[in-house]
Amino acid sequence: MASQWSPGAIFSPSQARQQQAQAKDWNYIDTWLSVKYSPKSAPPFERNNETLKALLALASRNESVDEEKTLVAKVEAKALEELKSEVGPKGEADADTEILEGLSHSLTRGGRQSLEAIAALTVTLGTTSVEQAKLGKAIISLTKQRFDLEQQAQRIEALQGKLQSDLDLLRNTLSKIQSDEFAAAPSLPQKTAEWNRSTKILTTKVQEYKDRLASLNDDQPPNPSLPGVIAEEKEIATLKARVLHLEAQAKAFQGLPHDMDLARLEIERVRRELEVLTRQRDRLFEGLVEGHKA
């Protein structure tokens, strides 16, 4: 069965599990056929999903029939043991055995079927008595258990439907997030890297100018030139404004996660919040307009 593994199963855990379960089913069918056709080999047949489903159903039905036959045989053996345990001395036991054997041989086909039906019914209901009252009570109890199981099955189906709808909703959301609508601009990584690079360069230059200014303040004469100081301050203010501008542009992207999918989810969350706030603003504006008209 190893040849049935497709290359996609290596990279798809769900497909790998599905093929593994299918391989187990085929192993079970091969074992069942080898037992049924022993000592001969099973005839060749086409291996596909339809054949696998049909053979699984047939094997399940065959096992159910075998279990029913086994149960009937156990009931007959147990009844015979109980009859043997209830007999008296050896002579009476032989006489009762002869009577039972004669009664068994004299039963018609319908009588034997009725006896087997009663035996199967007692096994199914889990009772050794054939009294009508006890059988009726056991049937009512079994019916109640069946009703409880049906109710549990309905609740499980409802839960399964809810989980399936939630799964479909998540898949739709994931497909929207992965669409081109939420795709980042192709030039965004390049621009971000360029802004970061410019910020680092300007930060270094600002620090250099600060050091130079500090050294000038240390080395300058007691009466520095006022126009020179003003020019230096203007230059520093210009550089500082440029640095702050670039840092603001870079900080606009610092709140986003590094993972692209998580970043798309964050954008979608903020966009929804914006839509909610926009609708609130529109409702407030409409309320103000209507109040003004009134």
PDB file of C-alpha atoms in Angstrom:
ATOM      1  CA  MET A   1       0.000   0.000   0.000  1.00  0.00           C
ATOM      2  CA  ALA A   2       3.002   2.312   0.192  1.00  0.00           C
ATOM      3  CA  SER A   3       2.625   2.984  -3.544  1.00  0.00           C
ATOM      4  CA  GLN A   4      -0.695   4.740  -2.900  1.00  0.00           C
ATOM      5  CA  TRP A   5       1.015   7.587  -1.067  1.00  0.00           C
ATOM      6  CA  SER A   6       1.041  10.683  -3.274  1.00  0.00           C
ATOM      7  CA  PRO A   7       3.802  13.328  -3.160  1.00  0.00           C
ATOM      8  CA  GLY A   8       1.277  15.881  -1.906  1.00  0.00           C
ATOM      9  CA  ALA A   9       0.660  13.785   1.224  1.00  0.00           C
ATOM     10  CA  ILE A  10       4.204  14.516   2.379  1.00  0.00           C
ATOM     11  CA  PHE A  11       3.377  18.214   2.632  1.00  0.00           C
ATOM     12  CA  SER A  12      -0.329  17.893   3.580  1.00  0.00           C
ATOM     13  CA  PRO A  13      -0.981  16.426   7.065  1.00  0.00           C
ATOM     14  CA  SER A  14      -4.721  16.033   6.416  1.00  0.00           C
ATOM     15  CA  GLN A  15      -4.139  14.168   3.152  1.00  0.00           C
ATOM     16  CA  ALA A  16      -1.509  12.001   4.840  1.00  0.00           C
ATOM     17  CA  ARG A  17      -3.973  11.034   7.593  1.00  0.00           C
ATOM     18  CA  GLN A  18      -6.650  10.264   5.006  1.00  0.00           C
ATOM     19  CA  GLN A  19      -4.346   8.017   3.004  1.00  0.00           C
ATOM     20  CA  GLN A  20      -3.120   6.337   6.193  1.00  0.00           C
ATOM     21  CA  ALA A  21      -6.721   5.543   7.207  1.00  0.00           C
ATOM     22  CA  GLN A  22      -7.426   4.233   3.704  1.00  0.00           C
ATOM     23  CA  ALA A  23      -4.353   2.006   3.899  1.00  0.00           C
ATOM     24  CA  LYS A  24      -5.600   0.560   7.211  1.00  0.00           C
ATOM     25  CA  ASP A  25      -9.004  -0.149   5.656  1.00  0.00           C
ATOM     26  CA  TRP A  26      -7.368  -1.983   2.752  1.00  0.00           C
ATOM     27  CA  ASN A  27      -5.249  -4.052   5.166  1.00  0.00           C
ATOM     28  CA  TYR A  28      -8.409  -4.991   7.074  1.00  0.00           C
ATOM     29  CA  ILE A  29     -10.189  -6.003   3.829  1.00  0.00           C
ATOM     30  CA  ASP A  30      -7.202  -8.056   2.646  1.00  0.00           C
ATOM     31  CA  THR A  31      -7.084  -9.903   5.972  1.00  0.00           C
ATOM     32  CA  TRP A  32     -10.839 -10.552   5.914  1.00  0.00           C
ATOM     33  CA  LEU A  33     -10.750 -11.857   2.325  1.00  0.00           C
ATOM     34  CA  SER A  34      -7.763 -14.112   3.072  1.00  0.00           C
ATOM     35  CA  VAL A  35      -9.704 -15.672   5.964  1.00  0.00           C
ATOM     36  CA  LYS A  36     -12.870 -16.159   3.901  1.00  0.00           C
ATOM     37  CA  TYR A  37     -11.066 -17.660   0.902  1.00  0.00           C
ATOM     38  CA  SER A  38      -8.537 -19.691   2.904  1.00  0.00           C
ATOM     39  CA  PRO A  39      -6.670 -21.808   1.845  1.00  0.00           C
ATOM     40  CA  LYS A  40      -7.128 -20.288  -1.615  1.00  0.00           C
ATOM     41  CA  SER A  41      -6.217 -16.719  -2.487  1.00  0.00           C
ATOM     42  CA  ALA A  42      -8.842 -14.026  -3.008  1.00  0.00           C
ATOM     43  CA  PRO A  43      -9.798 -13.332  -6.645  1.00  0.00           C
ATOM     44  CA  PRO A  44      -8.330 -10.180  -8.220  1.00  0.00           C
ATOM     45  CA  PHE A  45     -10.476  -7.046  -8.263  1.00  0.00           C
ATOM     46  CA  GLU A  46     -10.168  -3.323  -8.997  1.00  0.00           C
ATOM     47  CA  ARG A  47      -8.974  -1.266  -6.029  1.00  0.00           C
ATOM     48  CA  ASN A  48     -10.739   2.062  -5.802  1.00  0.00           C
ATOM     49  CA  ASN A  49     -12.845   4.019  -3.324  1.00  0.00           C
ATOM     50  CA  GLU A  50     -16.153   2.519  -4.502  1.00  0.00           C
ATOM     51  CA  THR A  51     -14.834  -1.029  -4.111  1.00  0.00           C
ATOM     52  CA  LEU A  52     -13.409  -0.205  -0.685  1.00  0.00           C
ATOM     53  CA  LYS A  53     -16.751   1.174   0.555  1.00  0.00           C
ATOM     54  CA  ALA A  54     -18.661  -1.862  -0.740  1.00  0.00           C
ATOM     55  CA  LEU A  55     -16.199  -4.349   0.805  1.00  0.00           C
ATOM     56  CA  LEU A  56     -16.227  -2.514   4.157  1.00  0.00           C
ATOM     57  CA  ALA A  57     -20.036  -2.625   4.247  1.00  0.00           C
ATOM     58  CA  LEU A  58     -20.021  -6.326   3.325  1.00  0.00           C
ATOM     59  CA  ALA A  59     -17.410  -7.168   5.962  1.00  0.00           C
ATOM     60  CA  SER A  60     -19.327  -5.245   8.634  1.00  0.00           C
ATOM     61  CA  ARG A  61     -22.564  -7.051   7.764  1.00  0.00           C
ATOM     62  CA  ASN A  62     -20.779 -10.398   7.747  1.00  0.00           C
ATOM     63  CA  GLU A  63     -19.312  -9.765  11.189  1.00  0.00           C
ATOM     64  CA  SER A  64     -22.754  -8.778  12.516  1.00  0.00           C
ATOM     65  CA  VAL A  65     -24.259 -12.030  11.253  1.00  0.00           C
ATOM     66  CA  ASP A  66     -21.392 -14.034  12.759  1.00  0.00           C
ATOM     67  CA  GLU A  67     -21.872 -12.281  16.107  1.00  0.00           C
ATOM     68  CA  GLU A  68     -25.613 -13.066  16.045  1.00  0.00           C
ATOM     69  CA  LYS A  69     -24.918 -16.720  15.351  1.00  0.00           C
ATOM     70  CA  THR A  70     -22.364 -16.804  18.145  1.00  0.00           C
ATOM     71  CA  LEU A  71     -24.836 -15.228  20.566  1.00  0.00           C
ATOM     72  CA  VAL A  72     -27.558 -17.727  19.644  1.00  0.00           C
ATOM     73  CA  ALA A  73     -25.118 -20.598  20.122  1.00  0.00           C
ATOM     74  CA  LYS A  74     -24.096 -19.230  23.526  1.00  0.00           C
ATOM     75  CA  VAL A  75     -27.723 -18.863  24.585  1.00  0.00           C
ATOM     76  CA  GLU A  76     -28.528 -22.426  23.536  1.00  0.00           C
ATOM     77  CA  ALA A  77     -25.456 -23.732  25.355  1.00  0.00           C
ATOM     78  CA  LYS A  78     -26.309 -21.730  28.475  1.00  0.00           C
ATOM     79  CA  ALA A  79     -29.917 -22.923  28.422  1.00  0.00           C
ATOM     80  CA  LEU A  80     -28.734 -26.509  28.073  1.00  0.00           C
ATOM     81  CA  GLU A  81     -26.350 -26.065  31.003  1.00  0.00           C
ATOM     82  CA  GLU A  82     -29.115 -24.608  33.151  1.00  0.00           C
ATOM     83  CA  LEU A  83     -31.388 -27.509  32.270  1.00  0.00           C
ATOM     84  CA  LYS A  84     -28.639 -29.965  33.105  1.00  0.00           C
ATOM     85  CA  SER A  85     -27.968 -28.244  36.439  1.00  0.00           C
ATOM     86  CA  GLU A  86     -31.656 -28.345  37.368  1.00  0.00           C
ATOM     87  CA  VAL A  87     -32.175 -32.071  36.696  1.00  0.00           C
ATOM     88  CA  GLY A  88     -32.205 -34.567  39.566  1.00  0.00           C
ATOM     89  CA  PRO A  89     -30.394 -37.902  39.704  1.00  0.00           C
ATOM     90  CA  LYS A  90     -28.611 -39.449  36.748  1.00  0.00           C
ATOM     91  CA  GLY A  91     -31.593 -41.524  35.712  1.00  0.00           C
ATOM     92  CA  GLU A  92     -33.953 -38.568  35.734  1.00  0.00           C
ATOM     93  CA  ALA A  93     -31.326 -36.479  33.891  1.00  0.00           C
ATOM     94  CA  ASP A  94     -31.066 -39.096  31.141  1.00  0.00           C
ATOM     95  CA  ALA A  95     -34.837 -39.228  30.898  1.00  0.00           C
ATOM     96  CA  ASP A  96     -35.139 -35.429  30.738  1.00  0.00           C
ATOM     97  CA  THR A  97     -32.324 -35.307  28.183  1.00  0.00           C
ATOM     98  CA  GLU A  98     -34.137 -37.828  26.006  1.00  0.00           C
ATOM     99  CA  ILE A  99     -37.338 -35.800  26.355  1.00  0.00           C
ATOM    100  CA  LEU A 100     -35.543 -32.572  25.407  1.00  0.00           C
ATOM    101  CA  GLU A 101     -33.811 -34.184  22.449  1.00  0.00           C
ATOM    102  CA  GLY A 102     -37.075 -35.684  21.296  1.00  0.00           C
ATOM    103  CA  LEU A 103     -38.815 -32.323  21.709  1.00  0.00           C
ATOM    104  CA  SER A 104     -36.016 -30.585  19.802  1.00  0.00           C
ATOM    105  CA  HIS A 105     -36.201 -33.092  16.934  1.00  0.00           C
ATOM    106  CA  SER A 106     -39.993 -32.892  16.829  1.00  0.00           C
ATOM    107  CA  LEU A 107     -40.051 -29.110  16.514  1.00  0.00           C
ATOM    108  CA  THR A 108     -41.180 -27.772  13.176  1.00  0.00           C
ATOM    109  CA  ARG A 109     -39.132 -25.253  11.249  1.00  0.00           C
ATOM    110  CA  GLY A 110     -41.391 -22.453  12.460  1.00  0.00           C
ATOM    111  CA  GLY A 111     -41.154 -23.661  16.044  1.00  0.00           C
ATOM    112  CA  ARG A 112     -37.370 -23.784  15.882  1.00  0.00           C
ATOM    113  CA  GLN A 113     -37.304 -20.261  14.411  1.00  0.00           C
ATOM    114  CA  SER A 114     -39.596 -19.035  17.208  1.00  0.00           C
ATOM    115  CA  LEU A 115     -37.345 -20.631  19.824  1.00  0.00           C
ATOM    116  CA  GLU A 116     -34.270 -19.011  18.270  1.00  0.00           C
ATOM    117  CA  ALA A 117     -36.094 -15.669  18.097  1.00  0.00           C
ATOM    118  CA  ILE A 118     -36.956 -15.851  21.808  1.00  0.00           C
ATOM    119  CA  ALA A 119     -33.345 -16.763  22.607  1.00  0.00           C
ATOM    120  CA  ALA A 120     -32.010 -13.876  20.525  1.00  0.00           C
ATOM    121  CA  LEU A 121     -34.522 -11.508  22.160  1.00  0.00           C
ATOM    122  CA  THR A 122     -33.410 -12.495  25.677  1.00  0.00           C
ATOM    123  CA  VAL A 123     -29.764 -11.968  24.715  1.00  0.00           C
ATOM    124  CA  THR A 124     -30.502  -8.569  23.158  1.00  0.00           C
ATOM    125  CA  LEU A 125     -32.493  -7.442  26.190  1.00  0.00           C
ATOM    126  CA  GLY A 126     -29.916  -8.858  28.623  1.00  0.00           C
ATOM    127  CA  THR A 127     -32.361 -11.075  30.535  1.00  0.00           C
ATOM    128  CA  THR A 128     -32.667 -14.835  31.095  1.00  0.00           C
ATOM    129  CA  SER A 129     -36.413 -14.766  31.719  1.00  0.00           C
ATOM    130  CA  VAL A 130     -39.090 -15.260  29.048  1.00  0.00           C
ATOM    131  CA  GLU A 131     -41.948 -13.895  31.139  1.00  0.00           C
ATOM    132  CA  GLN A 132     -43.994 -11.331  29.253  1.00  0.00           C
ATOM    133  CA  ALA A 133     -43.869  -8.765  32.072  1.00  0.00           C
ATOM    134  CA  LYS A 134     -40.074  -8.896  32.356  1.00  0.00           C
ATOM    135  CA  LEU A 135     -39.633  -8.879  28.574  1.00  0.00           C
ATOM    136  CA  GLY A 136     -41.971  -5.887  28.282  1.00  0.00           C
ATOM    137  CA  LYS A 137     -40.060  -4.016  30.990  1.00  0.00           C
ATOM    138  CA  ALA A 138     -36.772  -4.778  29.275  1.00  0.00           C
ATOM    139  CA  ILE A 139     -38.149  -3.598  25.913  1.00  0.00           C
ATOM    140  CA  ILE A 140     -39.344  -0.314  27.512  1.00  0.00           C
ATOM    141  CA  SER A 141     -35.914   0.197  29.066  1.00  0.00           C
ATOM    142  CA  LEU A 142     -34.215  -0.509  25.735  1.00  0.00           C
ATOM    143  CA  THR A 143     -36.591   1.904  23.969  1.00  0.00           C
ATOM    144  CA  LYS A 144     -35.744   4.612  26.518  1.00  0.00           C
ATOM    145  CA  GLN A 145     -32.030   4.037  25.946  1.00  0.00           C
ATOM    146  CA  ARG A 146     -32.581   4.286  22.197  1.00  0.00           C
ATOM    147  CA  PHE A 147     -34.494   7.572  22.617  1.00  0.00           C
ATOM    148  CA  ASP A 148     -31.694   8.998  24.787  1.00  0.00           C
ATOM    149  CA  LEU A 149     -29.097   7.981  22.213  1.00  0.00           C
ATOM    150  CA  GLU A 150     -31.137   9.561  19.407  1.00  0.00           C
ATOM    151  CA  GLN A 151     -31.351  12.804  21.393  1.00  0.00           C
ATOM    152  CA  GLN A 152     -27.606  12.770  21.968  1.00  0.00           C
ATOM    153  CA  ALA A 153     -27.045  12.101  18.265  1.00  0.00           C
ATOM    154  CA  GLN A 154     -29.241  15.084  17.339  1.00  0.00           C
ATOM    155  CA  ARG A 155     -27.333  17.355  19.708  1.00  0.00           C
ATOM    156  CA  ILE A 156     -24.042  16.107  18.274  1.00  0.00           C
ATOM    157  CA  GLU A 157     -25.296  16.752  14.718  1.00  0.00           C
ATOM    158  CA  ALA A 158     -26.366  20.286  15.697  1.00  0.00           C
ATOM    159  CA  LEU A 159     -22.968  20.916  17.263  1.00  0.00           C
ATOM    160  CA  GLN A 160     -21.257  19.507  14.175  1.00  0.00           C
ATOM    161  CA  GLY A 161     -23.310  21.823  11.952  1.00  0.00           C
ATOM    162  CA  LYS A 162     -22.382  24.837  14.078  1.00  0.00           C
ATOM    163  CA  LEU A 163     -18.701  23.908  13.982  1.00  0.00           C
ATOM    164  CA  GLN A 164     -18.897  23.396  10.216  1.00  0.00           C
ATOM    165  CA  SER A 165     -20.488  26.832   9.715  1.00  0.00           C
ATOM    166  CA  ASP A 166     -17.798  28.416  11.891  1.00  0.00           C
ATOM    167  CA  LEU A 167     -15.148  26.591   9.886  1.00  0.00           C
ATOM    168  CA  ASP A 168     -16.641  27.852   6.608  1.00  0.00           C
ATOM    169  CA  LEU A 169     -16.698  31.402   7.995  1.00  0.00           C
ATOM    170  CA  LEU A 170     -13.044  31.164   9.034  1.00  0.00           C
ATOM    171  CA  ARG A 171     -12.108  29.797   5.612  1.00  0.00           C
ATOM    172  CA  ASN A 172     -13.903  32.682   3.887  1.00  0.00           C
ATOM    173  CA  THR A 173     -12.167  35.193   6.164  1.00  0.00           C
ATOM    174  CA  LEU A 174      -8.814  33.549   5.476  1.00  0.00           C
ATOM    175  CA  SER A 175      -9.401  33.631   1.715  1.00  0.00           C
ATOM    176  CA  LYS A 176     -10.266  37.350   1.910  1.00  0.00           C
ATOM    177  CA  ILE A 177      -7.169  38.093   3.960  1.00  0.00           C
ATOM    178  CA  GLN A 178      -5.008  36.197   1.480  1.00  0.00           C
ATOM    179  CA  SER A 179      -6.528  38.059  -1.484  1.00  0.00           C
ATOM    180  CA  ASP A 180      -4.895  40.991  -3.284  1.00  0.00           C
ATOM    181  CA  GLU A 181      -7.176  43.443  -1.439  1.00  0.00           C
ATOM    182  CA  PHE A 182      -5.073  43.129   1.718  1.00  0.00           C
ATOM    183  CA  ALA A 183      -1.747  42.650  -0.042  1.00  0.00           C
ATOM    184  CA  ALA A 184       0.960  45.106   0.902  1.00  0.00           C
ATOM    185  CA  ALA A 185       2.413  47.372  -1.751  1.00  0.00           C
ATOM    186  CA  PRO A 186       5.386  45.781  -3.539  1.00  0.00           C
ATOM    187  CA  SER A 187       7.543  48.796  -2.769  1.00  0.00           C
ATOM    188  CA  LEU A 188       6.704  48.846   0.963  1.00  0.00           C
ATOM    189  CA  PRO A 189       9.688  46.726   2.139  1.00  0.00           C
ATOM    190  CA  GLN A 190      12.061  48.785   0.009  1.00  0.00           C
ATOM    191  CA  LYS A 191      10.661  52.087   1.281  1.00  0.00           C
ATOM    192  CA  THR A 192      10.743  50.898   4.887  1.00  0.00           C
ATOM    193  CA  ALA A 193      14.354  49.810   4.547  1.00  0.00           C
ATOM    194  CA  GLU A 194      15.218  53.136   2.906  1.00  0.00           C
ATOM    195  CA  TRP A 195      13.526  55.125   5.680  1.00  0.00           C
ATOM    196  CA  ASN A 196      15.288  53.110   8.349  1.00  0.00           C
ATOM    197  CA  ARG A 197      18.596  53.618   6.598  1.00  0.00           C
ATOM    198  CA  SER A 198      18.020  57.386   6.312  1.00  0.00           C
ATOM    199  CA  THR A 199      16.975  57.576   9.965  1.00  0.00           C
ATOM    200  CA  LYS A 200      20.155  55.841  11.095  1.00  0.00           C
ATOM    201  CA  ILE A 201      22.315  58.112   8.931  1.00  0.00           C
ATOM    202  CA  LEU A 202      20.618  61.285  10.132  1.00  0.00           C
ATOM    203  CA  THR A 203      20.715  60.127  13.753  1.00  0.00           C
ATOM    204  CA  THR A 204      24.443  59.607  13.392  1.00  0.00           C
ATOM    205  CA  LYS A 205      24.876  63.039  11.817  1.00  0.00           C
ATOM    206  CA  VAL A 206      22.803  64.706  14.547  1.00  0.00           C
ATOM    207  CA  GLN A 207      24.987  63.117  17.184  1.00  0.00           C
ATOM    208  CA  GLU A 208      28.078  64.200  15.237  1.00  0.00           C
ATOM    209  CA  TYR A 209      26.816  67.769  15.037  1.00  0.00           C
ATOM    210  CA  LYS A 210      25.994  67.730  18.723  1.00  0.00           C
ATOM    211  CA  ASP A 211      29.532  66.581  19.489  1.00  0.00           C
ATOM    212  CA  ARG A 212      30.969  69.239  17.198  1.00  0.00           C
ATOM    213  CA  LEU A 213      28.752  71.875  18.803  1.00  0.00           C
ATOM    214  CA  ALA A 214      29.848  70.762  22.238  1.00  0.00           C
ATOM    215  CA  SER A 215      33.490  70.937  21.198  1.00  0.00           C
ATOM    216  CA  LEU A 216      32.921  74.369  19.682  1.00  0.00           C
ATOM    217  CA  ASN A 217      31.304  75.513  22.896  1.00  0.00           C
ATOM    218  CA  ASP A 218      34.348  74.271  24.775  1.00  0.00           C
ATOM    219  CA  ASP A 219      36.878  75.786  22.388  1.00  0.00           C
ATOM    220  CA  GLN A 220      35.085  78.972  21.449  1.00  0.00           C
ATOM    221  CA  PRO A 221      36.308  82.324  22.838  1.00  0.00           C
ATOM    222  CA  PRO A 222      34.477  83.957  25.702  1.00  0.00           C
ATOM    223  CA  ASN A 223      32.528  86.132  23.291  1.00  0.00           C
ATOM    224  CA  PRO A 224      31.195  83.824  20.529  1.00  0.00           C
ATOM    225  CA  SER A 225      29.839  85.183  17.302  1.00  0.00           C
ATOM    226  CA  LEU A 226      26.072  85.511  17.499  1.00  0.00           C
ATOM    227  CA  PRO A 227      25.414  85.039  13.773  1.00  0.00           C
ATOM    228  CA  GLY A 228      27.474  81.819  13.763  1.00  0.00           C
ATOM    229  CA  VAL A 229      25.530  80.371  16.708  1.00  0.00           C
ATOM    230  CA  ILE A 230      22.218  81.245  15.057  1.00  0.00           C
ATOM    231  CA  ALA A 231      23.288  79.577  11.822  1.00  0.00           C
ATOM    232  CA  GLU A 232      24.383  76.417  13.671  1.00  0.00           C
ATOM    233  CA  GLU A 233      21.100  76.296  15.589  1.00  0.00           C
ATOM    234  CA  LYS A 234      19.110  76.660  12.378  1.00  0.00           C
ATOM    235  CA  GLU A 235      21.066  73.855  10.769  1.00  0.00           C
ATOM    236  CA  ILE A 236      20.550  71.613  13.802  1.00  0.00           C
ATOM    237  CA  ALA A 237      16.814  72.458  13.918  1.00  0.00           C
ATOM    238  CA  THR A 238      16.479  71.575  10.243  1.00  0.00           C
ATOM    239  CA  LEU A 239      18.222  68.249  10.704  1.00  0.00           C
ATOM    240  CA  LYS A 240      16.222  67.495  13.822  1.00  0.00           C
ATOM    241  CA  ALA A 241      12.934  68.197  12.013  1.00  0.00           C
ATOM    242  CA  ARG A 242      13.965  65.899   9.184  1.00  0.00           C
ATOM    243  CA  VAL A 243      14.890  63.141  11.649  1.00  0.00           C
ATOM    244  CA  LEU A 244      11.558  63.467  13.449  1.00  0.00           C
ATOM    245  CA  HIS A 245       9.715  63.352  10.134  1.00  0.00           C
ATOM    246  CA  LEU A 246      11.471  60.147   9.093  1.00  0.00           C
ATOM    247  CA  GLU A 247      10.972  58.589  12.524  1.00  0.00           C
ATOM    248  CA  ALA A 248       7.226  59.340  12.325  1.00  0.00           C
ATOM    249  CA  GLN A 249       7.046  57.683   8.926  1.00  0.00           C
ATOM    250  CA  ALA A 250       8.892  54.607  10.214  1.00  0.00           C
ATOM    251  CA  LYS A 251       6.784  54.394  13.412  1.00  0.00           C
ATOM    252  CA  ALA A 252       3.641  54.104  11.288  1.00  0.00           C
ATOM    253  CA  PHE A 253       4.751  50.559  10.435  1.00  0.00           C
ATOM    254  CA  GLN A 254       6.226  49.559  13.797  1.00  0.00           C
ATOM    255  CA  GLY A 255       2.880  48.565  15.283  1.00  0.00           C
ATOM    256  CA  LEU A 256       2.311  45.861  12.677  1.00  0.00           C
ATOM    257  CA  PRO A 257       3.457  42.248  13.314  1.00  0.00           C
ATOM    258  CA  HIS A 258       6.397  40.909  11.340  1.00  0.00           C
ATOM    259  CA  ASP A 259       4.287  38.064   9.943  1.00  0.00           C
ATOM    260  CA  MET A 260       2.431  39.094   6.772  1.00  0.00           C
ATOM    261  CA  ASP A 261      -0.809  37.210   7.639  1.00  0.00           C
ATOM    262  CA  LEU A 262      -0.919  38.693  11.150  1.00  0.00           C
ATOM    263  CA  ALA A 263      -0.310  42.147   9.691  1.00  0.00           C
ATOM    264  CA  ARG A 264      -3.251  41.667   7.329  1.00  0.00           C
ATOM    265  CA  LEU A 265      -5.463  40.602  10.254  1.00  0.00           C
ATOM    266  CA  GLU A 266      -4.447  43.723  12.194  1.00  0.00           C
ATOM    267  CA  ILE A 267      -5.227  45.928   9.171  1.00  0.00           C
ATOM    268  CA  GLU A 268      -8.622  44.265   8.820  1.00  0.00           C
ATOM    269  CA  ARG A 269      -9.363  44.796  12.541  1.00  0.00           C
ATOM    270  CA  VAL A 270      -8.459  48.494  12.353  1.00  0.00           C
ATOM    271  CA  ARG A 271     -10.485  48.880   9.164  1.00  0.00           C
ATOM    272  CA  ARG A 272     -13.545  47.389  10.870  1.00  0.00           C
ATOM    273  CA  GLU A 273     -13.091  49.731  13.830  1.00  0.00           C
ATOM    274  CA  LEU A 274     -12.884  52.645  11.382  1.00  0.00           C
ATOM    275  CA  GLU A 275     -16.119  51.520   9.711  1.00  0.00           C
ATOM    276  CA  VAL A 276     -17.869  51.281  13.110  1.00  0.00           C
ATOM    277  CA  LEU A 277     -16.649  54.774  14.102  1.00  0.00           C
ATOM    278  CA  THR A 278     -17.705  56.142  10.686  1.00  0.00           C
ATOM    279  CA  ARG A 279     -21.209  54.753  11.113  1.00  0.00           C
ATOM    280  CA  GLN A 280     -21.400  56.209  14.619  1.00  0.00           C
ATOM    281  CA  ARG A 281     -20.264  59.596  13.299  1.00  0.00           C
ATOM    282  CA  ASP A 282     -22.908  59.454  10.519  1.00  0.00           C
ATOM    283  CA  ARG A 283     -25.641  58.552  13.010  1.00  0.00           C
ATOM    284  CA  LEU A 284     -24.625  61.394  15.319  1.00  0.00           C
ATOM    285  CA  PHE A 285     -24.545  63.824  12.393  1.00  0.00           C
ATOM    286  CA  GLU A 286     -28.000  62.693  11.215  1.00  0.00           C
ATOM    287  CA  GLY A 287     -29.287  63.095  14.786  1.00  0.00           C
ATOM    288  CA  LEU A 288     -27.913  66.628  14.945  1.00  0.00           C
ATOM    289  CA  VAL A 289     -29.464  67.484  11.560  1.00  0.00           C
ATOM    290  CA  GLU A 290     -32.864  66.105  12.556  1.00  0.00           C
ATOM    291  CA  GLY A 291     -32.688  67.945  15.905  1.00  0.00           C
ATOM    292  CA  HIS A 292     -31.827  71.170  14.113  1.00  0.00           C
ATOM    293  CA  LYS A 293     -34.785  70.732  11.719  1.00  0.00           C
ATOM    294  CA  ALA A 294     -37.131  70.037  14.630  1.00  0.00           C
TER     295      ALA A 294
END
